[in-house]
XYZ file of C-alpha atoms in Angstrom:
403
model
C 80.779 108.438 76.813
C 80.518 112.188 75.556
C 83.559 114.274 76.831
C 82.838 118.111 78.305
C 86.488 119.898 78.146
C 85.729 123.600 79.243
C 88.366 125.396 79.200
C 87.710 128.129 81.761
C 86.254 128.977 85.369
C 82.371 129.633 83.675
C 82.214 126.466 80.931
C 82.988 124.571 83.872
C 80.119 125.946 86.035
C 77.926 125.351 83.176
C 78.377 121.668 82.203
C 77.964 121.153 85.268
C 75.093 123.004 85.867
C 73.811 121.841 83.132
C 74.725 118.387 83.796
C 72.837 118.502 87.399
C 69.510 119.929 85.872
C 69.521 116.246 83.711
C 70.512 114.045 86.031
C 73.589 113.553 84.354
C 76.217 111.786 85.845
C 79.838 113.374 85.207
C 83.310 111.606 85.840
C 85.516 113.723 87.360
C 89.344 113.196 84.991
C 92.238 115.546 84.943
C 95.438 113.642 84.228
C 93.929 109.855 83.849
C 96.519 108.691 86.322
C 94.769 107.295 88.831
C 91.177 107.037 87.260
C 91.680 102.041 87.964
C 92.074 103.416 91.612
C 88.678 103.282 93.373
C 85.897 101.872 92.854
C 84.362 101.478 88.942
C 82.159 104.485 87.512
C 79.542 104.047 85.871
C 78.679 107.158 85.030
C 76.835 108.795 81.346
C 79.982 111.742 81.309
C 83.192 112.169 81.512
C 84.337 115.992 82.931
C 88.201 116.183 81.546
C 90.181 119.013 83.724
C 93.099 118.582 81.942
C 92.441 122.419 80.750
C 93.368 123.787 84.094
C 96.405 123.144 84.509
C 99.653 126.104 84.563
C 101.305 127.259 87.281
C 99.098 130.261 88.598
C 101.463 131.685 91.591
C 105.091 130.855 92.791
C 106.818 132.923 95.738
C 109.698 131.273 96.672
C 110.350 133.414 100.248
C 106.516 133.191 101.363
C 107.107 129.052 101.017
C 103.168 129.399 98.128
C 102.637 127.907 95.253
C 99.719 128.377 93.598
C 98.564 125.395 90.842
C 95.514 124.758 88.612
C 94.368 121.278 89.563
C 95.511 118.893 85.883
C 99.428 120.516 86.573
C 101.739 117.826 86.603
C 103.786 117.186 89.308
C 106.606 116.344 87.750
C 106.506 120.256 86.463
C 106.003 121.458 90.516
C 108.963 119.657 91.319
C 111.736 120.633 88.876
C 109.917 123.952 89.770
C 110.524 123.811 93.035
C 113.744 122.349 93.202
C 115.631 125.111 91.469
C 114.686 127.407 93.933
C 116.397 124.679 96.370
C 112.098 123.731 97.312
C 109.856 120.647 97.577
C 106.422 119.879 97.997
C 107.133 117.817 101.755
C 104.435 115.920 101.409
C 106.510 113.617 98.695
C 104.302 112.378 96.248
C 104.121 108.785 95.711
C 103.486 108.214 91.289
C 101.458 105.354 90.928
C 101.181 105.945 87.204
C 103.663 102.159 86.328
C 101.848 100.878 89.572
C 98.114 101.088 87.741
C 99.472 100.877 83.979
C 99.352 104.086 82.851
C 103.014 106.336 82.470
C 105.183 107.222 84.904
C 105.400 111.039 85.866
C 101.425 111.397 84.291
C 99.944 112.501 88.015
C 99.276 115.483 88.635
C 99.001 117.609 92.032
C 95.226 117.900 92.260
C 95.312 114.256 91.966
C 97.615 113.614 94.902
C 94.960 116.355 97.164
C 91.953 114.446 96.222
C 93.811 110.814 97.377
C 95.578 112.429 99.487
C 98.906 110.738 98.368
C 101.463 111.058 100.692
C 105.378 109.632 100.602
C 108.160 107.723 103.279
C 108.222 111.069 104.763
C 104.098 111.146 105.849
C 105.038 110.879 109.616
C 107.259 113.286 110.091
C 105.153 115.734 107.546
C 101.813 114.758 107.176
C 99.314 114.168 104.964
C 98.832 116.186 101.677
C 95.820 117.618 103.453
C 98.483 119.679 105.713
C 99.291 121.634 103.046
C 96.593 122.228 101.261
C 96.923 125.776 102.384
C 93.097 126.861 100.456
C 91.265 126.156 96.870
C 89.030 127.228 94.176
C 85.778 124.522 92.883
C 83.087 124.267 91.394
C 80.183 122.193 93.536
C 77.664 119.736 91.523
C 75.314 121.795 91.506
C 76.999 124.578 89.249
C 77.958 126.806 91.880
C 81.132 128.413 92.610
C 83.609 128.454 96.070
C 86.896 128.901 97.001
C 88.278 127.582 100.997
C 91.468 129.614 102.773
C 93.858 131.158 100.619
C 97.295 132.533 100.078
C 98.330 132.645 103.641
C 99.985 129.747 106.093
C 97.515 130.933 108.406
C 94.042 130.750 107.677
C 91.360 130.722 109.340
C 88.458 132.462 107.916
C 85.081 129.962 108.128
C 85.441 126.162 107.611
C 88.692 124.179 107.211
C 86.500 122.688 103.915
C 90.784 121.996 102.605
C 89.889 119.482 105.130
C 87.520 117.805 104.194
C 87.935 118.767 100.357
C 91.448 116.174 100.337
C 90.531 112.324 100.018
C 86.843 112.959 99.006
C 87.808 110.683 95.459
C 86.437 113.761 93.359
C 83.016 113.614 94.524
C 82.446 116.537 96.679
C 83.487 119.353 94.110
C 85.585 119.734 90.794
C 88.440 121.672 91.921
C 89.455 125.151 89.638
C 92.743 126.247 91.452
C 95.067 124.659 94.965
C 97.882 126.607 96.950
C 100.362 124.732 98.918
C 102.230 125.212 100.972
C 106.253 124.346 99.553
C 109.688 124.520 102.770
C 113.044 124.252 101.970
C 114.122 120.552 100.709
C 116.754 119.506 102.456
C 121.106 120.506 101.030
C 121.519 117.159 101.171
C 120.563 113.204 102.546
C 122.228 109.945 104.087
C 120.266 106.676 104.485
C 121.214 104.366 106.821
C 120.402 100.360 106.262
C 121.234 97.473 108.198
C 120.284 94.440 105.785
C 119.667 91.156 106.659
C 116.992 91.521 109.599
C 112.817 90.352 109.865
C 110.466 92.692 109.991
C 109.836 92.306 113.314
C 113.660 93.243 113.434
C 113.369 95.479 110.987
C 110.262 97.437 112.704
C 112.062 97.481 116.339
C 115.282 98.905 114.520
C 112.674 101.398 113.010
C 110.844 102.301 116.474
C 114.490 102.863 117.876
C 115.006 104.947 115.524
C 111.639 107.091 115.654
C 111.883 107.312 119.465
C 115.723 108.898 119.325
C 116.474 112.520 118.779
C 118.078 112.083 115.008
C 115.145 113.295 113.251
C 114.521 109.984 111.092
C 112.635 111.325 107.930
C 112.519 107.716 106.269
C 111.896 104.405 107.647
C 111.641 101.725 105.577
C 111.592 97.447 105.628
C 112.193 95.771 102.335
C 112.188 91.538 102.391
C 115.196 90.819 99.410
C 112.826 91.031 96.669
C 111.760 93.954 97.276
C 115.148 95.205 97.957
C 115.793 93.820 94.137
C 113.082 95.299 92.400
C 114.236 98.531 93.564
C 116.874 97.848 90.524
C 119.055 100.602 93.943
C 122.205 98.549 93.182
C 124.334 99.549 96.974
C 120.557 97.398 97.943
C 119.986 95.253 95.469
C 123.522 93.307 95.438
C 123.775 92.009 98.960
C 120.291 89.700 98.199
C 119.250 90.315 101.918
C 116.131 92.198 103.128
C 116.883 96.310 104.416
C 115.613 98.274 107.012
C 116.326 101.329 105.140
C 116.401 104.590 107.125
C 116.872 108.521 106.187
C 118.471 111.340 107.976
C 118.172 114.788 105.932
C 119.478 117.894 106.161
C 122.584 120.532 105.987
C 125.438 117.857 105.943
C 127.046 118.561 109.098
C 123.700 117.655 110.603
C 123.187 114.632 108.749
C 126.652 113.222 109.183
C 126.396 114.175 113.455
C 123.249 112.632 114.082
C 124.418 109.319 111.514
C 126.977 108.629 113.535
C 125.023 109.163 116.972
C 121.976 107.287 114.840
C 124.394 103.878 114.401
C 125.588 103.362 117.910
C 122.358 103.371 118.966
C 121.483 100.443 116.967
C 122.899 96.874 117.155
C 126.068 96.199 115.378
C 124.973 92.558 114.675
C 123.485 92.531 110.952
C 125.670 94.396 108.179
C 125.216 97.801 107.690
C 125.700 100.506 105.462
C 124.850 104.041 104.097
C 123.597 105.498 100.820
C 125.356 107.777 99.739
C 122.576 111.160 98.345
C 123.563 110.293 94.819
C 121.793 106.515 96.028
C 119.491 107.656 97.953
C 116.775 110.151 96.362
C 116.405 106.737 93.673
C 115.413 104.501 96.198
C 113.140 106.682 98.326
C 111.618 107.716 94.634
C 111.163 104.083 94.557
C 110.029 103.394 98.355
C 107.342 105.815 97.399
C 105.864 104.967 93.838
C 106.459 101.055 95.956
C 107.505 100.151 92.588
C 108.671 96.930 93.504
C 104.752 96.241 92.408
C 104.911 97.246 88.615
C 104.487 94.902 86.649
C 102.720 92.893 89.100
C 98.802 92.556 88.180
C 97.233 90.419 91.260
C 95.151 93.127 93.227
C 97.479 95.608 95.379
C 96.305 95.981 98.956
C 97.671 99.265 101.279
C 97.377 99.404 105.178
C 97.153 102.362 107.273
C 98.576 101.635 110.929
C 99.789 102.099 114.835
C 104.431 101.982 113.163
C 104.066 99.124 115.943
C 101.884 96.809 114.390
C 102.866 96.614 110.523
C 104.903 93.811 111.601
C 102.570 91.740 114.004
C 99.812 91.833 110.610
C 102.168 91.285 108.318
C 102.736 88.123 110.499
C 98.639 88.234 110.544
C 98.990 87.642 106.683
C 100.323 84.583 106.704
C 101.949 86.165 103.009
C 105.486 85.263 101.393
C 107.109 88.111 102.986
C 108.113 89.257 99.258
C 104.965 90.203 98.471
C 104.834 92.600 101.439
C 107.243 95.428 102.529
C 106.599 98.675 104.944
C 106.865 101.853 104.687
C 106.322 105.053 106.947
C 107.841 103.318 110.283
C 105.636 100.773 109.883
C 102.986 102.025 109.627
C 102.212 101.947 106.160
C 101.837 97.893 104.813
C 101.454 96.461 101.285
C 100.487 93.712 100.613
C 99.742 91.662 97.350
C 97.946 88.222 97.161
C 96.929 85.508 94.570
C 93.559 84.852 95.834
C 91.668 87.952 97.557
C 89.205 85.925 98.921
C 91.081 84.380 101.286
C 93.060 86.401 101.994
C 89.569 89.265 102.328
C 89.329 87.413 105.796
C 92.168 87.779 107.391
C 92.507 91.162 106.242
C 89.930 92.110 108.814
C 90.629 90.186 111.260
C 93.975 91.383 111.038
C 92.509 94.799 111.253
C 90.058 94.270 114.467
C 92.276 93.475 116.052
C 95.221 96.132 115.147
C 92.732 98.604 113.929
C 93.990 100.425 111.202
C 92.059 100.262 107.505
C 92.966 98.562 104.122
C 92.732 101.025 100.402
C 92.865 98.328 97.183
C 95.091 100.638 95.248
C 94.844 98.119 92.192
C 92.215 95.048 91.077
C 90.455 94.055 89.400
C 86.323 95.566 87.811
C 84.727 92.971 90.432
C 87.229 93.022 93.039
C 86.837 97.023 93.463
C 82.995 97.143 92.860
C 82.909 94.888 95.703
C 85.364 96.020 97.999
C 87.595 98.859 98.133
C 88.093 100.571 101.438
C 88.506 97.933 104.088
C 86.504 98.437 107.351
C 83.424 98.586 106.269
C 82.236 102.587 107.878
C 79.738 102.034 110.690
C 75.637 103.167 109.603
C 76.594 106.017 111.751
C 80.179 107.251 109.707
C 78.140 106.491 106.743
C 75.101 108.301 106.832
C 77.955 111.629 107.617
C 79.575 110.118 104.039
C 76.185 110.887 102.939
C 75.014 114.344 104.167
C 78.699 115.690 103.259
C 77.660 114.472 99.465
C 74.187 116.364 100.055
C 75.201 119.023 101.131
C 78.077 119.274 98.281
C 76.314 117.615 95.345
C 73.416 116.919 95.848
C 71.933 114.991 92.597
C 75.614 113.128 93.165
C 76.184 114.212 90.414
C 80.851 113.428 90.969
C 82.342 109.892 90.376
C 79.409 108.637 92.088
C 80.263 105.446 93.871
C 83.681 105.468 93.989
C 83.797 105.939 97.721
C 81.271 104.090 99.206
C 78.508 102.433 96.874
C 75.355 104.604 96.561
C 77.120 107.842 97.477
């Protein structure tokens, strides 16, 4: 397969315009860490955007960072950490989950898939932190949206549209994101031995409190062990984890309040910062499923329905875990043909959506997201695609067949 590797925006425009004129389809590729996600592509060439990498501007006082889409997230996170700042949406690293190397993810990849980690319910998704971008349409036209200010009301807010578009609408060349101060310190309160329903109730109580919880996850014993974080792996029981971040006095005061609000029956332990940070990194990356080749699904739900959906799927607890206070459910299963009807029934009853994160090509081609989009929304998706990429040059069929 032919690979096009433009080094400048002008070269990118020329490559895309040529493909558009010839009716040739292109796979957009940054660093390739998420190549195994989404529906498989059948394209005629690869558009390698890896040379659009590097931090263009970083203004710590303005809480802004501008970088090329192929800039490694690890590079950005290290730069921000040096100034006591961070990407608040906490992008996960799915590389190992998908058979790629750790640390291979890029800023553009996180935005294109609209990824967010455990802080999602508090800080928002990736799209909520994208302030502006520059890109090239499928017809080879340059355009930009937003800018380098937190409040920008000029024109259409295309940032919300481009984030989560999986590279089907435009080839990004530059992104500007909002960054925020990192928490001074953190602690994680862990409740041991609760089942999914009990853990869900504890997470709900914590989130409804005044304690400003920034992470809430429930893991069965097998998943807790698989993270290989000694304080949570050693007890050999399920873990309900609640994260508190901020100045040290505030964190300790809120921790005491939270402990007083929750049931005293299950054993409790507190993770110090040196254990809390790798624990939440592992939760974000779904590290308990690394090395497992079975199909893996990611369900976004209303937080209170997470335990009910988990029960409805009739899966062993060790093949699941809950994040986002119950609003994100990870599940894996050997036999997808048996799981799919239960997934559809549970989503129909409780609402929400499921995305296939990992699976064989045949399964990825037949089903990527559940439930299926109604005809009216599919028609809207086609019109949006046609507006940016009328000949279907970029990543055809990556999200929906025929689009």
